Coordinates of C-alpha atoms in Angstrom, one line a residue:
X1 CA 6.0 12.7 -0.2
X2 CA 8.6 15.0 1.4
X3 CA 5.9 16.4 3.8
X4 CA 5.9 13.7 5.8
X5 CA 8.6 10.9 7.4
X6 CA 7.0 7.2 7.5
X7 CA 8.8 4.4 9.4
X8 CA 11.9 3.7 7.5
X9 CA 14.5 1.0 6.8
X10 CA 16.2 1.4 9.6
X11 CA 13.3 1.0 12.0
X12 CA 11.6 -1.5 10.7
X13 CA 15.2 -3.7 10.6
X14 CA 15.4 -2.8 14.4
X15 CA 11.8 -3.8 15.1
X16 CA 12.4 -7.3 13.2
X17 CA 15.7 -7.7 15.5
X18 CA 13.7 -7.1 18.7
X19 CA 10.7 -9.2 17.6
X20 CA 13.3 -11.9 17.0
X21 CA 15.4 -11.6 20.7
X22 CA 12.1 -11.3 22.4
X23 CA 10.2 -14.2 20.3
X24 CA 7.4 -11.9 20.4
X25 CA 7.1 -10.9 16.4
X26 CA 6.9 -13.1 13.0
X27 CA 10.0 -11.5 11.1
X28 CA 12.6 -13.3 9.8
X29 CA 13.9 -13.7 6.6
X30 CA 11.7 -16.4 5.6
X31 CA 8.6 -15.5 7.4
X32 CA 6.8 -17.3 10.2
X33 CA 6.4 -20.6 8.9
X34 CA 6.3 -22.5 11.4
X35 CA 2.9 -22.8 12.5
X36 CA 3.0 -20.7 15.5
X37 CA 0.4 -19.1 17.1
X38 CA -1.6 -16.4 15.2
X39 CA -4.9 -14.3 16.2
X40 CA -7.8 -15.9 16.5
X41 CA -9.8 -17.1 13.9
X42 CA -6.6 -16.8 11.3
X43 CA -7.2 -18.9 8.7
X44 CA -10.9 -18.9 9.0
X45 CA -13.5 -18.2 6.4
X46 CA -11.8 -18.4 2.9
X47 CA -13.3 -16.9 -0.3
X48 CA -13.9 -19.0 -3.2
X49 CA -10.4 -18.1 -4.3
X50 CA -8.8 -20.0 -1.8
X51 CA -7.7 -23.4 -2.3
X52 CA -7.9 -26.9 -0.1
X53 CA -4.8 -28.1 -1.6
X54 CA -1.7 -26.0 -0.8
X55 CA 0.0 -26.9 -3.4
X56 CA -2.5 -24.1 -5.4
X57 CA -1.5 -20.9 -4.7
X58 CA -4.3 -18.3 -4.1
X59 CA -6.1 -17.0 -6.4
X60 CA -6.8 -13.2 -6.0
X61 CA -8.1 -12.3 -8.8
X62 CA -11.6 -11.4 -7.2
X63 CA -9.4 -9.2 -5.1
X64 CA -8.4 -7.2 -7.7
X65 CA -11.3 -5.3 -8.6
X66 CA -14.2 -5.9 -5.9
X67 CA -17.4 -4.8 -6.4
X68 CA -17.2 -2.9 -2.8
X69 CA -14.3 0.1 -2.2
X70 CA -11.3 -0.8 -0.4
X71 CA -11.2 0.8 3.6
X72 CA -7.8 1.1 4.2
X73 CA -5.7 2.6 7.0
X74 CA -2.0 2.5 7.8
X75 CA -1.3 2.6 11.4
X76 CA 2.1 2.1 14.1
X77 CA 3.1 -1.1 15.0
X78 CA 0.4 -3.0 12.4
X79 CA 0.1 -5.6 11.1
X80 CA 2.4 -7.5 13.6
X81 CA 0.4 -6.2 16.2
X82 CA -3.0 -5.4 15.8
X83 CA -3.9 -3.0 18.4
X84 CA -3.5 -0.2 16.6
X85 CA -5.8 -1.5 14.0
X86 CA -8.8 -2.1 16.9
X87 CA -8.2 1.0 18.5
X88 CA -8.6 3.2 14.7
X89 CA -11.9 0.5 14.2
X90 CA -13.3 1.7 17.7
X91 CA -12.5 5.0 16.1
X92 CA -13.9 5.7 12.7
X93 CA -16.2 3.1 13.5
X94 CA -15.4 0.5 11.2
X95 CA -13.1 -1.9 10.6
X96 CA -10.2 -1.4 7.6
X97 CA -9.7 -4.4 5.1
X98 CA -6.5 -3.3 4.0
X99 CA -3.4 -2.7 6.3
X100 CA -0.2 -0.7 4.7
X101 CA 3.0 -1.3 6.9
X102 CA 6.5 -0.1 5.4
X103 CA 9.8 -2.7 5.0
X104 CA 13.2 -1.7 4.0
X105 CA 14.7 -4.1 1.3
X106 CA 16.6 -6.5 3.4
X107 CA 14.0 -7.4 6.1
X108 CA 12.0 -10.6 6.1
X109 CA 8.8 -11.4 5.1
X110 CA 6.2 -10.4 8.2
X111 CA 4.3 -14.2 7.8
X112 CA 2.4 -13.5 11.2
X113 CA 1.5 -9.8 10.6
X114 CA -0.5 -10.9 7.1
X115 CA -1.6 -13.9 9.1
X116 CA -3.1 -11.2 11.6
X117 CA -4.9 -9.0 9.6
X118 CA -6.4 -11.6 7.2
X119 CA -7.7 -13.0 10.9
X120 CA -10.3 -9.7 10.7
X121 CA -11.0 -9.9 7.0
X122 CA -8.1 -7.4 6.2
X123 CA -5.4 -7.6 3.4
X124 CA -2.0 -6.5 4.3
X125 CA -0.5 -3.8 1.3
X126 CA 3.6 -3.7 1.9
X127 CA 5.8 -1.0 0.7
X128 CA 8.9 -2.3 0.1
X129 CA 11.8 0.4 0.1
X130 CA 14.9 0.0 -1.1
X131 CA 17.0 2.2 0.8
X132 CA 20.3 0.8 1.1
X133 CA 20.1 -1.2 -2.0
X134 CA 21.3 0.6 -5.6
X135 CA 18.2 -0.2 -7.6
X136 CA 20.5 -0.8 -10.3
X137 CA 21.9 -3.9 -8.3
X138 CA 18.3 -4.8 -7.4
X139 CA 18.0 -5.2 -11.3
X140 CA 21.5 -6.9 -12.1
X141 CA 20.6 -9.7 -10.1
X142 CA 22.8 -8.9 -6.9
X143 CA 19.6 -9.3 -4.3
X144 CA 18.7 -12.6 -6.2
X145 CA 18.9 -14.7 -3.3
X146 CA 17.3 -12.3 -1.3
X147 CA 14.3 -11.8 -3.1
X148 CA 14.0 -15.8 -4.3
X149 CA 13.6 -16.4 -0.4
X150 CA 11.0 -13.8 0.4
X151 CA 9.0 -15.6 -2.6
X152 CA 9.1 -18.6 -1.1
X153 CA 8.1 -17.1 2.0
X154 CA 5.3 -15.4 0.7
X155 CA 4.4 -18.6 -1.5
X156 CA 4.3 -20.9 1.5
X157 CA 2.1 -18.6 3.4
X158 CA -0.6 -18.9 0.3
X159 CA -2.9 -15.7 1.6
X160 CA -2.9 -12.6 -0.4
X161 CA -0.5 -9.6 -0.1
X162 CA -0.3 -6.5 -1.9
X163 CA 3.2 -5.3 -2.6
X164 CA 4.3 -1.9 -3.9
X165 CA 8.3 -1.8 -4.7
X166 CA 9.6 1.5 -4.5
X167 CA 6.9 3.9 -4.1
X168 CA 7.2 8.2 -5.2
X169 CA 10.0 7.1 -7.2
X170 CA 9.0 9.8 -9.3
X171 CA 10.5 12.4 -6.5
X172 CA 13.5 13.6 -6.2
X173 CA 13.2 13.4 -2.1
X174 CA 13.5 9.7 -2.5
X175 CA 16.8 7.8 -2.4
X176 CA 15.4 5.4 -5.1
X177 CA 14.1 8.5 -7.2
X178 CA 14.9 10.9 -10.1
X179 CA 18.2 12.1 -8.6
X180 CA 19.6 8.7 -8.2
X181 CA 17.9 6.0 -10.6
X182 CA 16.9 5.8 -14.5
X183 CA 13.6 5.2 -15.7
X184 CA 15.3 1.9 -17.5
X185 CA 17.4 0.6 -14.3
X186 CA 13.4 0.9 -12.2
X187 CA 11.4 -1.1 -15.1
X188 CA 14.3 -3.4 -15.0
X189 CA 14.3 -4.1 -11.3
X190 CA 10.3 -4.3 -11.0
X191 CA 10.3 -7.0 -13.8
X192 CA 13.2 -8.6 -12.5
X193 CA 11.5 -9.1 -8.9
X194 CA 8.1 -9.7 -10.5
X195 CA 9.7 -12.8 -12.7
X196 CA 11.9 -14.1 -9.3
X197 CA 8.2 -14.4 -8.1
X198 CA 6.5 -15.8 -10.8
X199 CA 9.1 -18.6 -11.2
X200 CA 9.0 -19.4 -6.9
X201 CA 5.1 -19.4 -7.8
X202 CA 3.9 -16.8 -5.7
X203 CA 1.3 -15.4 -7.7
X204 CA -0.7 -14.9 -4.2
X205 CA 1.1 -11.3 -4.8
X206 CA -1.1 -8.3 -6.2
X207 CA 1.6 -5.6 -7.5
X208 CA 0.8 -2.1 -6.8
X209 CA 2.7 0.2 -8.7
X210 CA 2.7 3.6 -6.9
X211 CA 3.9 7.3 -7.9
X212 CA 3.6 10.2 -6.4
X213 CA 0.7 12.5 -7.6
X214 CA 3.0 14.4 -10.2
X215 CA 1.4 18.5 -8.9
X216 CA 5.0 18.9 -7.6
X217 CA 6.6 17.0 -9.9
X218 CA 5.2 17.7 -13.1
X219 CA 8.6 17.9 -15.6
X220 CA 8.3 14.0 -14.8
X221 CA 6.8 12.0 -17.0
X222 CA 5.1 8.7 -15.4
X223 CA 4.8 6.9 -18.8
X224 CA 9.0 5.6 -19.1
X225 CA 8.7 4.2 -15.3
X226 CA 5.7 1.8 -15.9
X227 CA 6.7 -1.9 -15.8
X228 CA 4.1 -2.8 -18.1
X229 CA 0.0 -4.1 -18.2
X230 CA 1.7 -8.1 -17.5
X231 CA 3.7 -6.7 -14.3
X232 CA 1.3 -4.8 -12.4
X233 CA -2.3 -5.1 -11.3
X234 CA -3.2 -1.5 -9.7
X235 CA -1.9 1.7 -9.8
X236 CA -1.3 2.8 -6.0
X237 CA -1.2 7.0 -5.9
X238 CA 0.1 8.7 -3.3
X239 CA -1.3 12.0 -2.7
X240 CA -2.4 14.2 0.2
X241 CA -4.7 17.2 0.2
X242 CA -2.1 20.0 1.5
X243 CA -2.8 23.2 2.9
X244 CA -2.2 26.4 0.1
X245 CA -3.4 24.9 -2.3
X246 CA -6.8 23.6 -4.3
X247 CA -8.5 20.6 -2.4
X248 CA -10.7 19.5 -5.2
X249 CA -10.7 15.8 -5.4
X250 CA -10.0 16.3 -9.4
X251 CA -7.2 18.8 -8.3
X252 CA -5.4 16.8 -6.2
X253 CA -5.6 13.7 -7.7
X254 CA -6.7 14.3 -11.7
X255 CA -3.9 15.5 -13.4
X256 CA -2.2 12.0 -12.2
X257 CA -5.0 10.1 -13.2
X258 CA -5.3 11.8 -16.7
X259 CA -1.8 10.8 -17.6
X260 CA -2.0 7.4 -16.1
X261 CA -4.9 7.0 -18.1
X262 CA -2.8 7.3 -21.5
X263 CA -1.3 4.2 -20.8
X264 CA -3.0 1.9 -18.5
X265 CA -6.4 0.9 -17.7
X266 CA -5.6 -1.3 -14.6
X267 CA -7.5 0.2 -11.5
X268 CA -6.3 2.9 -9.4
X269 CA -5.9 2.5 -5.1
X270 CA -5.4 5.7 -3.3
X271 CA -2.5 4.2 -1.3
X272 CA -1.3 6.6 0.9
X273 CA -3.4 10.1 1.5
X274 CA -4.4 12.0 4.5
X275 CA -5.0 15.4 5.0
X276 CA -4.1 18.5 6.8
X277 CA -5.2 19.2 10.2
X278 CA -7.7 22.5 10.3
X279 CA -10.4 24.2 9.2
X280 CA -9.9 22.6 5.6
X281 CA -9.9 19.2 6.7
X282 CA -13.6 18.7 6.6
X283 CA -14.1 19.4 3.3
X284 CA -10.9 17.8 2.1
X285 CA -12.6 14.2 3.5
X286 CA -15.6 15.1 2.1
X287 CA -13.6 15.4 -1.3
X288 CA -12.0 12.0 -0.7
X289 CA -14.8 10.3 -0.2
X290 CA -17.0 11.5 -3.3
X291 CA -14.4 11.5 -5.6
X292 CA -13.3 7.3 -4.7
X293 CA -16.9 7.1 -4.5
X294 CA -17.6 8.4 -8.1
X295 CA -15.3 6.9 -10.2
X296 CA -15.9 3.3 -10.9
X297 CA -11.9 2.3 -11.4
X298 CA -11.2 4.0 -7.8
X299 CA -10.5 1.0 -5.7
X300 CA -10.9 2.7 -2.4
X301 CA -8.3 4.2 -0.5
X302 CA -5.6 4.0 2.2
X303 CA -5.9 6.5 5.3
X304 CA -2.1 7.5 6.6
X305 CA -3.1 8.2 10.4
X306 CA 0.7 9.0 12.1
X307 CA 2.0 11.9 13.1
X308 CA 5.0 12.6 11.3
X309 CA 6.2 16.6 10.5
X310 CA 2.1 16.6 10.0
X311 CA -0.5 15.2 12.6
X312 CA -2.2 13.0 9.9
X313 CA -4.3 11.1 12.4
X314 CA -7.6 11.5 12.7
X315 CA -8.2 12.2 16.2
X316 CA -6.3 15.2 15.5
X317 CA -9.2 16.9 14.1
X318 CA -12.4 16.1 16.1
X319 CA -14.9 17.4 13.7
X320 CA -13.4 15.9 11.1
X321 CA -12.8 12.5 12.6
X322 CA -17.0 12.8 12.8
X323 CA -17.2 13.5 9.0
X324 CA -14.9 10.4 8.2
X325 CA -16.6 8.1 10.4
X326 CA -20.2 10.0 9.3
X327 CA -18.8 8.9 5.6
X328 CA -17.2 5.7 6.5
X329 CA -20.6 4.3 7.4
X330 CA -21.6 4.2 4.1
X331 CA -22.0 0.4 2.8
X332 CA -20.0 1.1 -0.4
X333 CA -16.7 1.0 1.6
X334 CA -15.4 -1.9 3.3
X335 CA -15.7 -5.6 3.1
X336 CA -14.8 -9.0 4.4
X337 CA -11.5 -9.5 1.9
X338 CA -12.2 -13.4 2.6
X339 CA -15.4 -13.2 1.0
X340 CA -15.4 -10.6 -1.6
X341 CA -18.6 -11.6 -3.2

């Protein structure tokens, strides 16, 4: 949302270059393959979706809609490194199973940074942004060879990702949104890259498709944009209880939801949220919590802890970094992602 600035394109390209001078990260353009070292215990304790024979892939489908809430968090430097991770575990006193980390279209598939966070039960959620690519091109076929090879990447690595292509695409504020893409030339390049998977078999991919909540965007309709029940498996919002305005959980977040719900049934992931730092912010977690907690097709939800134009972490707020990790104790959220059930 255009309150905020995540890691961009730019960065993450200049993080995969240093990884790859230094030999320190697992970015390349067709992943870390090549058995190297990972975190300990990587690999270890696979679900009853998982397969002996490689030549399977993984089957997420108890991923999709777990019986527990997803704990998610989106931190700097994660997956590839992990530290982060620990440190927001030590914080909110529990550990999240699903890690968000942001690529530009062009960078390579980060093999050892899913590798890492399925080593402490966690899923890995990529948003992959476009920003230098015409999604019209994306669509015609022009990053074919491109996309075939992250595929395979992803295909050889068998664990489960989540991947969300060009997310708030229904703001203006992005470069793949309403000012400079069609409704037609975005369903066209979603299926496109969906099928380029399909056909390298990587259907170890759970595809999040993720607007922005529409409250400041509501002359857009959502309905033209979706790819379709046989393309996508959640819907991924991204929404953040602001200052100004009305933090009900149904405010916020229901309007979306309502005309989601018109149609699609697939279940909905808060993928990005956060909220102000201030006197509000108790209240607003409160909110959060309840209202995943309530609604049986809320998958959980994703907390965005940087500091960019807002201070979105946690520790920014000290008694409301209690009331999350007062809430986050609760049973209902969280689980091992490599045993589900």
């Amino acid at each position: 949302m255009q309150l905020k600035k995540r890691f961009r394109a730019g960065c993450a390209a200049l993080v995969c270059c240093l990884a790859g001078v230094l030999a320190l990260g697992g970015c390349s353009l067709l992943g870390d393959d090549s058995g190297g070292p990972a975190r300990s215990g990587a690999g270890a304790a696979p679900h009853s979706g998982a397969s002996a024979d490689p030549a399977i892939p993984y089957d997420v489908t108890p991923l999709l809609k777990p019986e527990k809430k997803y704990f998610g968090a989106a931190v700097p430097g994660a997956p590839n490194s992990m530290k982060n991770v620990d440190v927001y575990t030590k914080t909110v006193g529990k550990q999240p199973n699903l890690v968000e980390y942001y690529a530009g279209w062009g960078d390579g598939f980060d093999a050892t940074g899913v590798r890492n966070a399925w080593a402490e039960g966690a899923l890995t959620l990529m948003s992959w942004e476009p920003f230098d690519t015409p999604v019209a091109d994306i669509a015609a076929g022009r990053s074919d060879e491109y996309i075939e090879e992250y595929a395979t990447a992803v295909r050889r690595l068998n664990l489960p990702v989540v991947i969300d292509f060009a997310d708030e695409f229904n703001g203006h504020w992005e470069k793949w949104g309403t000012n400079h893409v069609t409704p037609a030339q975005y369903v066209a390049a979603w299926r496109h890259i969906h099928r380029t998977f399909v056909d390298a078999g990587a259907t170890n991919v759970i595809w999040a498709w993720s607007p922005n909540i529409v409250n400041p965007v509501r002359n857009v309709r959502l309905e033209p944009y979706y790819p379709g029940d046989a393309y996508v498996d959640w819907v991924g919002l991204i929404g953040y209880f602001t200052a100004g305005e009305d933090n009900a959980f149904d405010s916020v977040f229901g309007p979306t939801r309502d005309q989601i719900r018109t149609f699609t049934k697939k279940p909905v992931l808060l993928l990005e949220t956060a909220a102000m730092p201030g006197e509000r912010r108790r209240a607003d977690i409160r909110n959060l919590f309840a209202g995943v907690e309530a609604d049986d097709d809320m998958l959980g939800f994703v907390w965005f802890d940087h500091k960019k134009r807002a201070d979105w972490r946690l520790e920014a707020s000290p008694l409301a970094l209690k009331e999350f990790k007062r809430l986050a104790a609760d049973d209902r959220f969280g689980f091992d992602v490599r045993k589900p059930s």
